[in-house]
Amino acid sequence: KNQVEQSPQSLIILEGKNCTLQCNYTVSPFSNLRWYKQDTGRGPVSLTIMTFSENTKSNGRYTATLDADTKQSSLHITASQLSDSASYICVVLSGGSYIPTFGRGTSLIVHP
Amino acid sequence: EPEVTQTPSHQVTQMGQEVILRCVPISNHLYFYWYRQILGQKVEFLVSFYNNEISEKSEIFDDQFSVERPDGSNFTLKIRSTKLEDSAMYFCASSDGQYNEQFFGPGTRLTVL
């Protein structure tokens, strides 16, 4: 069964600090992996999309990595801001059919 | 900046009633999706729609659900006979390619009493 596991479940950091969120998946065959930011009560917003051949992709202060061999991805947030407080969701798409597998998300709280 | 819109923002209905949730995708997008998120749980895929037909659907998308693109701009999700467990936030999304970035709407919160 396809699964996406994220850790930690929640994280509290101080403004200005960096953090890294983890995503492990068992989706096969693999097509691409996405990171989303979801503010409370809002729809997810795409941060990055990574295909099998991509190891790193950046979007401003967000940098995602992908290790397709170990089936792991990480999202690194640099110099966190209060507005980074949100849930960060890892989603993996399988090849051949579009049925995404969502992780439960990491809830990030950034304190001043 | 173009965005996906959804109406209503909140819908309250009685169990057994039919509801229609409406979405206006971004105008040049060709792929449309519905997702749901039960309070406190993860987002779940319901259905994808392309070229006026369903391209993929999950196990959740059973016979009580249907989707339609009644005109060139709207994309609807109908739940025929709502159950208590249908209470959730329903998100519509659209993209210009099956594996391209998806843009989500703000969601419709459905409460079934």
PDB file of C-alpha atoms in Angstrom:
ATOM      1  CA  LYS A   1       0.000   0.000   0.000  1.00  0.00           C
ATOM      2  CA  ASN A   2       1.319   3.471  -0.895  1.00  0.00           C
ATOM      3  CA  GLN A   3       2.201   5.517   2.164  1.00  0.00           C
ATOM      4  CA  VAL A   4       3.778   8.854   3.009  1.00  0.00           C
ATOM      5  CA  GLU A   5       5.108   9.436   6.504  1.00  0.00           C
ATOM      6  CA  GLN A   6       6.163  12.836   7.759  1.00  0.00           C
ATOM      7  CA  SER A   7       8.179  13.861  10.770  1.00  0.00           C
ATOM      8  CA  PRO A   8       8.106  15.532  13.110  1.00  0.00           C
ATOM      9  CA  GLN A   9       4.351  15.784  13.602  1.00  0.00           C
ATOM     10  CA  SER A  10       4.820  19.270  15.018  1.00  0.00           C
ATOM     11  CA  LEU A  11       7.685  21.680  15.493  1.00  0.00           C
ATOM     12  CA  ILE A  12       8.127  24.941  17.350  1.00  0.00           C
ATOM     13  CA  ILE A  13      11.015  27.228  16.465  1.00  0.00           C
ATOM     14  CA  LEU A  14      12.053  30.818  17.072  1.00  0.00           C
ATOM     15  CA  GLU A  15      11.843  33.396  14.351  1.00  0.00           C
ATOM     16  CA  GLY A  16      15.017  33.567  12.316  1.00  0.00           C
ATOM     17  CA  LYS A  17      15.996  29.951  12.946  1.00  0.00           C
ATOM     18  CA  ASN A  18      16.262  27.244  10.312  1.00  0.00           C
ATOM     19  CA  CYS A  19      14.419  23.941  10.342  1.00  0.00           C
ATOM     20  CA  THR A  20      14.157  20.745   8.341  1.00  0.00           C
ATOM     21  CA  LEU A  21      11.068  18.627   7.827  1.00  0.00           C
ATOM     22  CA  GLN A  22      11.217  14.998   6.741  1.00  0.00           C
ATOM     23  CA  CYS A  23       9.152  12.862   4.394  1.00  0.00           C
ATOM     24  CA  ASN A  24       9.520   9.111   3.782  1.00  0.00           C
ATOM     25  CA  TYR A  25       7.440   7.362   1.181  1.00  0.00           C
ATOM     26  CA  THR A  26       6.654   3.921  -0.132  1.00  0.00           C
ATOM     27  CA  VAL A  27       4.924   4.896  -3.349  1.00  0.00           C
ATOM     28  CA  SER A  28       5.630   2.802  -6.411  1.00  0.00           C
ATOM     29  CA  PRO A  29       6.100   3.503  -9.217  1.00  0.00           C
ATOM     30  CA  PHE A  30       7.249   7.005  -8.408  1.00  0.00           C
ATOM     31  CA  SER A  31       6.353   9.996 -10.561  1.00  0.00           C
ATOM     32  CA  ASN A  32       6.981  13.124  -8.547  1.00  0.00           C
ATOM     33  CA  LEU A  33       7.015  14.497  -5.026  1.00  0.00           C
ATOM     34  CA  ARG A  34       5.431  17.751  -3.938  1.00  0.00           C
ATOM     35  CA  TRP A  35       5.656  19.933  -0.896  1.00  0.00           C
ATOM     36  CA  TYR A  36       2.716  22.133   0.013  1.00  0.00           C
ATOM     37  CA  LYS A  37       2.179  24.810   2.628  1.00  0.00           C
ATOM     38  CA  GLN A  38      -1.285  24.922   4.145  1.00  0.00           C
ATOM     39  CA  ASP A  39      -2.352  27.786   6.362  1.00  0.00           C
ATOM     40  CA  THR A  40      -5.134  26.989   8.816  1.00  0.00           C
ATOM     41  CA  GLY A  41      -8.502  26.910   7.061  1.00  0.00           C
ATOM     42  CA  ARG A  42      -7.001  27.536   3.631  1.00  0.00           C
ATOM     43  CA  GLY A  43      -6.162  25.459   0.581  1.00  0.00           C
ATOM     44  CA  PRO A  44      -2.648  24.050   0.129  1.00  0.00           C
ATOM     45  CA  VAL A  45      -0.145  26.145  -1.798  1.00  0.00           C
ATOM     46  CA  SER A  46       2.520  24.446  -3.891  1.00  0.00           C
ATOM     47  CA  LEU A  47       6.122  25.015  -2.809  1.00  0.00           C
ATOM     48  CA  THR A  48       8.083  22.566  -4.969  1.00  0.00           C
ATOM     49  CA  ILE A  49       7.603  19.676  -7.386  1.00  0.00           C
ATOM     50  CA  MET A  50      10.467  17.219  -7.772  1.00  0.00           C
ATOM     51  CA  THR A  51      10.851  14.450 -10.302  1.00  0.00           C
ATOM     52  CA  PHE A  52      12.958  11.322 -10.029  1.00  0.00           C
ATOM     53  CA  SER A  53      16.062  12.942 -11.503  1.00  0.00           C
ATOM     54  CA  GLU A  54      16.058  16.022  -9.288  1.00  0.00           C
ATOM     55  CA  ASN A  55      18.013  16.055  -6.043  1.00  0.00           C
ATOM     56  CA  THR A  56      17.434  19.611  -4.908  1.00  0.00           C
ATOM     57  CA  LYS A  57      14.991  22.355  -5.732  1.00  0.00           C
ATOM     58  CA  SER A  58      14.660  25.769  -4.143  1.00  0.00           C
ATOM     59  CA  ASN A  59      11.843  28.255  -3.898  1.00  0.00           C
ATOM     60  CA  GLY A  60      12.998  31.314  -2.019  1.00  0.00           C
ATOM     61  CA  ARG A  61      13.752  30.314   1.572  1.00  0.00           C
ATOM     62  CA  TYR A  62      12.414  26.794   0.940  1.00  0.00           C
ATOM     63  CA  THR A  63      14.773  24.080  -0.293  1.00  0.00           C
ATOM     64  CA  ALA A  64      13.556  20.562  -0.960  1.00  0.00           C
ATOM     65  CA  THR A  65      15.781  17.533  -1.409  1.00  0.00           C
ATOM     66  CA  LEU A  66      14.948  14.143  -2.804  1.00  0.00           C
ATOM     67  CA  ASP A  67      16.763  10.832  -2.473  1.00  0.00           C
ATOM     68  CA  ALA A  68      14.897   8.443  -4.744  1.00  0.00           C
ATOM     69  CA  ASP A  69      17.063   5.513  -3.676  1.00  0.00           C
ATOM     70  CA  THR A  70      16.142   5.751  -0.014  1.00  0.00           C
ATOM     71  CA  LYS A  71      12.699   7.222  -0.801  1.00  0.00           C
ATOM     72  CA  GLN A  72      13.232  10.209   1.417  1.00  0.00           C
ATOM     73  CA  SER A  73      12.673  13.911   0.967  1.00  0.00           C
ATOM     74  CA  SER A  74      13.280  16.898   3.180  1.00  0.00           C
ATOM     75  CA  LEU A  75      12.102  20.490   3.203  1.00  0.00           C
ATOM     76  CA  HIS A  76      14.531  23.001   4.675  1.00  0.00           C
ATOM     77  CA  ILE A  77      13.273  26.416   5.715  1.00  0.00           C
ATOM     78  CA  THR A  78      15.898  29.096   6.129  1.00  0.00           C
ATOM     79  CA  ALA A  79      15.615  32.164   8.366  1.00  0.00           C
ATOM     80  CA  SER A  80      12.066  31.368   9.439  1.00  0.00           C
ATOM     81  CA  GLN A  81       9.428  34.070   9.624  1.00  0.00           C
ATOM     82  CA  LEU A  82       6.215  34.265  11.612  1.00  0.00           C
ATOM     83  CA  SER A  83       4.292  33.768   8.391  1.00  0.00           C
ATOM     84  CA  ASP A  84       5.921  30.367   7.962  1.00  0.00           C
ATOM     85  CA  SER A  85       3.630  29.056  10.706  1.00  0.00           C
ATOM     86  CA  ALA A  86       1.520  26.499   8.843  1.00  0.00           C
ATOM     87  CA  SER A  87       1.193  22.820   8.038  1.00  0.00           C
ATOM     88  CA  TYR A  88       3.695  21.474   5.516  1.00  0.00           C
ATOM     89  CA  ILE A  89       2.425  18.553   3.508  1.00  0.00           C
ATOM     90  CA  CYS A  90       4.407  16.041   1.477  1.00  0.00           C
ATOM     91  CA  VAL A  91       2.549  14.458  -1.455  1.00  0.00           C
ATOM     92  CA  VAL A  92       3.806  11.700  -3.731  1.00  0.00           C
ATOM     93  CA  LEU A  93       2.321  10.883  -7.120  1.00  0.00           C
ATOM     94  CA  SER A  94       2.652   7.449  -8.594  1.00  0.00           C
ATOM     95  CA  GLY A  95       3.545   6.963 -12.212  1.00  0.00           C
ATOM     96  CA  GLY A  96       0.940   5.851 -14.696  1.00  0.00           C
ATOM     97  CA  SER A  97      -2.079   7.195 -12.850  1.00  0.00           C
ATOM     98  CA  TYR A  98      -2.789  10.387 -11.046  1.00  0.00           C
ATOM     99  CA  ILE A  99      -3.710   9.311  -7.561  1.00  0.00           C
ATOM    100  CA  PRO A 100      -1.687  11.234  -5.013  1.00  0.00           C
ATOM    101  CA  THR A 101      -0.715   9.941  -1.611  1.00  0.00           C
ATOM    102  CA  PHE A 102      -0.732  12.650   1.054  1.00  0.00           C
ATOM    103  CA  GLY A 103       1.244  12.767   4.250  1.00  0.00           C
ATOM    104  CA  ARG A 104      -0.382  13.987   7.445  1.00  0.00           C
ATOM    105  CA  GLY A 105       1.769  17.084   7.445  1.00  0.00           C
ATOM    106  CA  THR A 106       4.137  18.739   9.901  1.00  0.00           C
ATOM    107  CA  SER A 107       2.635  21.575  11.884  1.00  0.00           C
ATOM    108  CA  LEU A 108       5.223  24.349  12.182  1.00  0.00           C
ATOM    109  CA  ILE A 109       4.869  27.167  14.682  1.00  0.00           C
ATOM    110  CA  VAL A 110       7.294  30.064  14.515  1.00  0.00           C
ATOM    111  CA  HIS A 111       7.491  32.162  17.685  1.00  0.00           C
ATOM    112  CA  PRO A 112       8.819  35.727  17.828  1.00  0.00           C
TER     113      PRO A 112
ATOM    114  CA  GLU B   1      -3.254  36.984 -10.384  1.00  0.00           C
ATOM    115  CA  PRO B   2      -5.689  34.260 -11.465  1.00  0.00           C
ATOM    116  CA  GLU B   3      -7.036  32.071  -8.704  1.00  0.00           C
ATOM    117  CA  VAL B   4      -9.422  29.208  -8.108  1.00  0.00           C
ATOM    118  CA  THR B   5     -12.645  30.265  -6.424  1.00  0.00           C
ATOM    119  CA  GLN B   6     -15.184  28.129  -4.581  1.00  0.00           C
ATOM    120  CA  THR B   7     -18.726  28.719  -3.421  1.00  0.00           C
ATOM    121  CA  PRO B   8     -20.192  28.602  -0.911  1.00  0.00           C
ATOM    122  CA  SER B   9     -17.510  29.030   1.715  1.00  0.00           C
ATOM    123  CA  HIS B  10     -19.669  27.169   4.230  1.00  0.00           C
ATOM    124  CA  GLN B  11     -22.615  24.859   3.596  1.00  0.00           C
ATOM    125  CA  VAL B  12     -24.780  23.361   6.298  1.00  0.00           C
ATOM    126  CA  THR B  13     -27.172  20.583   5.331  1.00  0.00           C
ATOM    127  CA  GLN B  14     -29.314  17.868   6.840  1.00  0.00           C
ATOM    128  CA  MET B  15     -28.313  14.235   6.509  1.00  0.00           C
ATOM    129  CA  GLY B  16     -29.799  12.718   3.372  1.00  0.00           C
ATOM    130  CA  GLN B  17     -29.960  15.986   1.472  1.00  0.00           C
ATOM    131  CA  GLU B  18     -28.171  16.669  -1.791  1.00  0.00           C
ATOM    132  CA  VAL B  19     -25.486  19.333  -1.980  1.00  0.00           C
ATOM    133  CA  ILE B  20     -23.635  20.867  -4.880  1.00  0.00           C
ATOM    134  CA  LEU B  21     -20.274  22.462  -4.306  1.00  0.00           C
ATOM    135  CA  ARG B  22     -19.099  24.871  -6.959  1.00  0.00           C
ATOM    136  CA  CYS B  23     -15.676  25.779  -8.238  1.00  0.00           C
ATOM    137  CA  VAL B  24     -14.366  28.139 -10.881  1.00  0.00           C
ATOM    138  CA  PRO B  25     -10.925  26.897 -11.966  1.00  0.00           C
ATOM    139  CA  ILE B  26      -8.257  29.107 -13.491  1.00  0.00           C
ATOM    140  CA  SER B  27      -9.448  29.906 -16.991  1.00  0.00           C
ATOM    141  CA  ASN B  28      -6.735  28.296 -19.152  1.00  0.00           C
ATOM    142  CA  HIS B  29      -6.424  25.154 -17.023  1.00  0.00           C
ATOM    143  CA  LEU B  30      -7.579  21.817 -18.384  1.00  0.00           C
ATOM    144  CA  TYR B  31      -7.239  19.492 -15.385  1.00  0.00           C
ATOM    145  CA  PHE B  32      -9.571  19.720 -12.432  1.00  0.00           C
ATOM    146  CA  TYR B  33      -9.590  17.982  -9.077  1.00  0.00           C
ATOM    147  CA  TRP B  34     -11.600  17.608  -5.916  1.00  0.00           C
ATOM    148  CA  TYR B  35     -10.097  16.797  -2.543  1.00  0.00           C
ATOM    149  CA  ARG B  36     -11.513  16.636   0.937  1.00  0.00           C
ATOM    150  CA  GLN B  37     -10.030  17.137   4.371  1.00  0.00           C
ATOM    151  CA  ILE B  38     -11.872  15.949   7.440  1.00  0.00           C
ATOM    152  CA  LEU B  39     -11.123  18.166  10.427  1.00  0.00           C
ATOM    153  CA  GLY B  40      -7.757  17.296  11.911  1.00  0.00           C
ATOM    154  CA  GLN B  41      -6.947  14.727   9.254  1.00  0.00           C
ATOM    155  CA  LYS B  42      -4.918  14.669   6.083  1.00  0.00           C
ATOM    156  CA  VAL B  43      -6.048  15.806   2.675  1.00  0.00           C
ATOM    157  CA  GLU B  44      -7.603  13.028   0.576  1.00  0.00           C
ATOM    158  CA  PHE B  45      -7.901  12.851  -3.187  1.00  0.00           C
ATOM    159  CA  LEU B  46     -11.423  12.337  -4.534  1.00  0.00           C
ATOM    160  CA  VAL B  47     -11.379  12.707  -8.297  1.00  0.00           C
ATOM    161  CA  SER B  48      -9.589  14.178 -11.291  1.00  0.00           C
ATOM    162  CA  PHE B  49     -11.352  15.411 -14.423  1.00  0.00           C
ATOM    163  CA  TYR B  50     -10.027  16.096 -17.890  1.00  0.00           C
ATOM    164  CA  ASN B  51     -11.575  16.496 -21.306  1.00  0.00           C
ATOM    165  CA  ASN B  52     -15.074  16.329 -19.847  1.00  0.00           C
ATOM    166  CA  GLU B  53     -14.636  13.004 -18.165  1.00  0.00           C
ATOM    167  CA  ILE B  54     -13.306  11.505 -14.965  1.00  0.00           C
ATOM    168  CA  SER B  55      -9.688  10.423 -15.403  1.00  0.00           C
ATOM    169  CA  GLU B  56      -9.043   9.028 -11.921  1.00  0.00           C
ATOM    170  CA  LYS B  57     -11.061   8.532  -8.760  1.00  0.00           C
ATOM    171  CA  SER B  58     -10.319   7.229  -5.307  1.00  0.00           C
ATOM    172  CA  GLU B  59     -12.177   4.645  -3.271  1.00  0.00           C
ATOM    173  CA  ILE B  60     -13.901   7.481  -1.432  1.00  0.00           C
ATOM    174  CA  PHE B  61     -15.560   8.662  -4.652  1.00  0.00           C
ATOM    175  CA  ASP B  62     -18.451   6.213  -4.672  1.00  0.00           C
ATOM    176  CA  ASP B  63     -21.855   6.366  -6.353  1.00  0.00           C
ATOM    177  CA  GLN B  64     -23.105   9.165  -4.106  1.00  0.00           C
ATOM    178  CA  PHE B  65     -20.554  11.524  -5.640  1.00  0.00           C
ATOM    179  CA  SER B  66     -20.568  13.003  -9.118  1.00  0.00           C
ATOM    180  CA  VAL B  67     -18.719  15.780 -10.898  1.00  0.00           C
ATOM    181  CA  GLU B  68     -19.693  17.944 -13.791  1.00  0.00           C
ATOM    182  CA  ARG B  69     -18.409  20.792 -15.874  1.00  0.00           C
ATOM    183  CA  PRO B  70     -21.755  22.301 -16.849  1.00  0.00           C
ATOM    184  CA  ASP B  71     -20.262  25.182 -18.807  1.00  0.00           C
ATOM    185  CA  GLY B  72     -16.891  26.604 -19.777  1.00  0.00           C
ATOM    186  CA  SER B  73     -16.088  27.976 -16.369  1.00  0.00           C
ATOM    187  CA  ASN B  74     -17.688  25.984 -13.541  1.00  0.00           C
ATOM    188  CA  PHE B  75     -16.725  22.628 -12.092  1.00  0.00           C
ATOM    189  CA  THR B  76     -19.105  21.076  -9.585  1.00  0.00           C
ATOM    190  CA  LEU B  77     -19.108  18.284  -7.034  1.00  0.00           C
ATOM    191  CA  LYS B  78     -22.477  16.794  -6.151  1.00  0.00           C
ATOM    192  CA  ILE B  79     -23.114  14.636  -3.129  1.00  0.00           C
ATOM    193  CA  ARG B  80     -26.496  12.966  -3.598  1.00  0.00           C
ATOM    194  CA  SER B  81     -27.442  11.868  -0.114  1.00  0.00           C
ATOM    195  CA  THR B  82     -25.165  13.365   2.481  1.00  0.00           C
ATOM    196  CA  LYS B  83     -24.009  11.445   5.506  1.00  0.00           C
ATOM    197  CA  LEU B  84     -22.618  12.716   8.776  1.00  0.00           C
ATOM    198  CA  GLU B  85     -19.168  11.494   7.758  1.00  0.00           C
ATOM    199  CA  ASP B  86     -19.226  13.709   4.660  1.00  0.00           C
ATOM    200  CA  SER B  87     -18.622  16.684   6.943  1.00  0.00           C
ATOM    201  CA  ALA B  88     -15.271  18.042   5.795  1.00  0.00           C
ATOM    202  CA  MET B  89     -13.516  20.835   3.944  1.00  0.00           C
ATOM    203  CA  TYR B  90     -13.741  20.251   0.204  1.00  0.00           C
ATOM    204  CA  PHE B  91     -11.032  21.723  -1.984  1.00  0.00           C
ATOM    205  CA  CYS B  92     -11.105  22.197  -5.709  1.00  0.00           C
ATOM    206  CA  ALA B  93      -7.860  22.494  -7.646  1.00  0.00           C
ATOM    207  CA  SER B  94      -6.836  23.022 -11.244  1.00  0.00           C
ATOM    208  CA  SER B  95      -3.680  22.729 -13.320  1.00  0.00           C
ATOM    209  CA  ASP B  96      -2.561  23.182 -16.909  1.00  0.00           C
ATOM    210  CA  GLY B  97      -0.983  19.727 -17.041  1.00  0.00           C
ATOM    211  CA  GLN B  98      -1.598  16.437 -15.272  1.00  0.00           C
ATOM    212  CA  TYR B  99       1.722  16.520 -13.438  1.00  0.00           C
ATOM    213  CA  ASN B 100       2.072  20.311 -13.261  1.00  0.00           C
ATOM    214  CA  GLU B 101       1.568  22.594 -10.301  1.00  0.00           C
ATOM    215  CA  GLN B 102      -1.950  22.540  -8.923  1.00  0.00           C
ATOM    216  CA  PHE B 103      -3.682  25.635  -7.651  1.00  0.00           C
ATOM    217  CA  PHE B 104      -6.134  25.082  -4.854  1.00  0.00           C
ATOM    218  CA  GLY B 105      -9.236  27.047  -4.029  1.00  0.00           C
ATOM    219  CA  PRO B 106     -10.020  28.308  -0.518  1.00  0.00           C
ATOM    220  CA  GLY B 107     -12.355  25.378   0.154  1.00  0.00           C
ATOM    221  CA  THR B 108     -15.979  24.832   1.091  1.00  0.00           C
ATOM    222  CA  ARG B 109     -16.660  23.687   4.610  1.00  0.00           C
ATOM    223  CA  LEU B 110     -19.524  21.190   4.514  1.00  0.00           C
ATOM    224  CA  THR B 111     -21.330  20.453   7.759  1.00  0.00           C
ATOM    225  CA  VAL B 112     -23.871  17.618   7.735  1.00  0.00           C
ATOM    226  CA  LEU B 113     -26.272  17.596  10.686  1.00  0.00           C
TER     227      LEU B 113
END
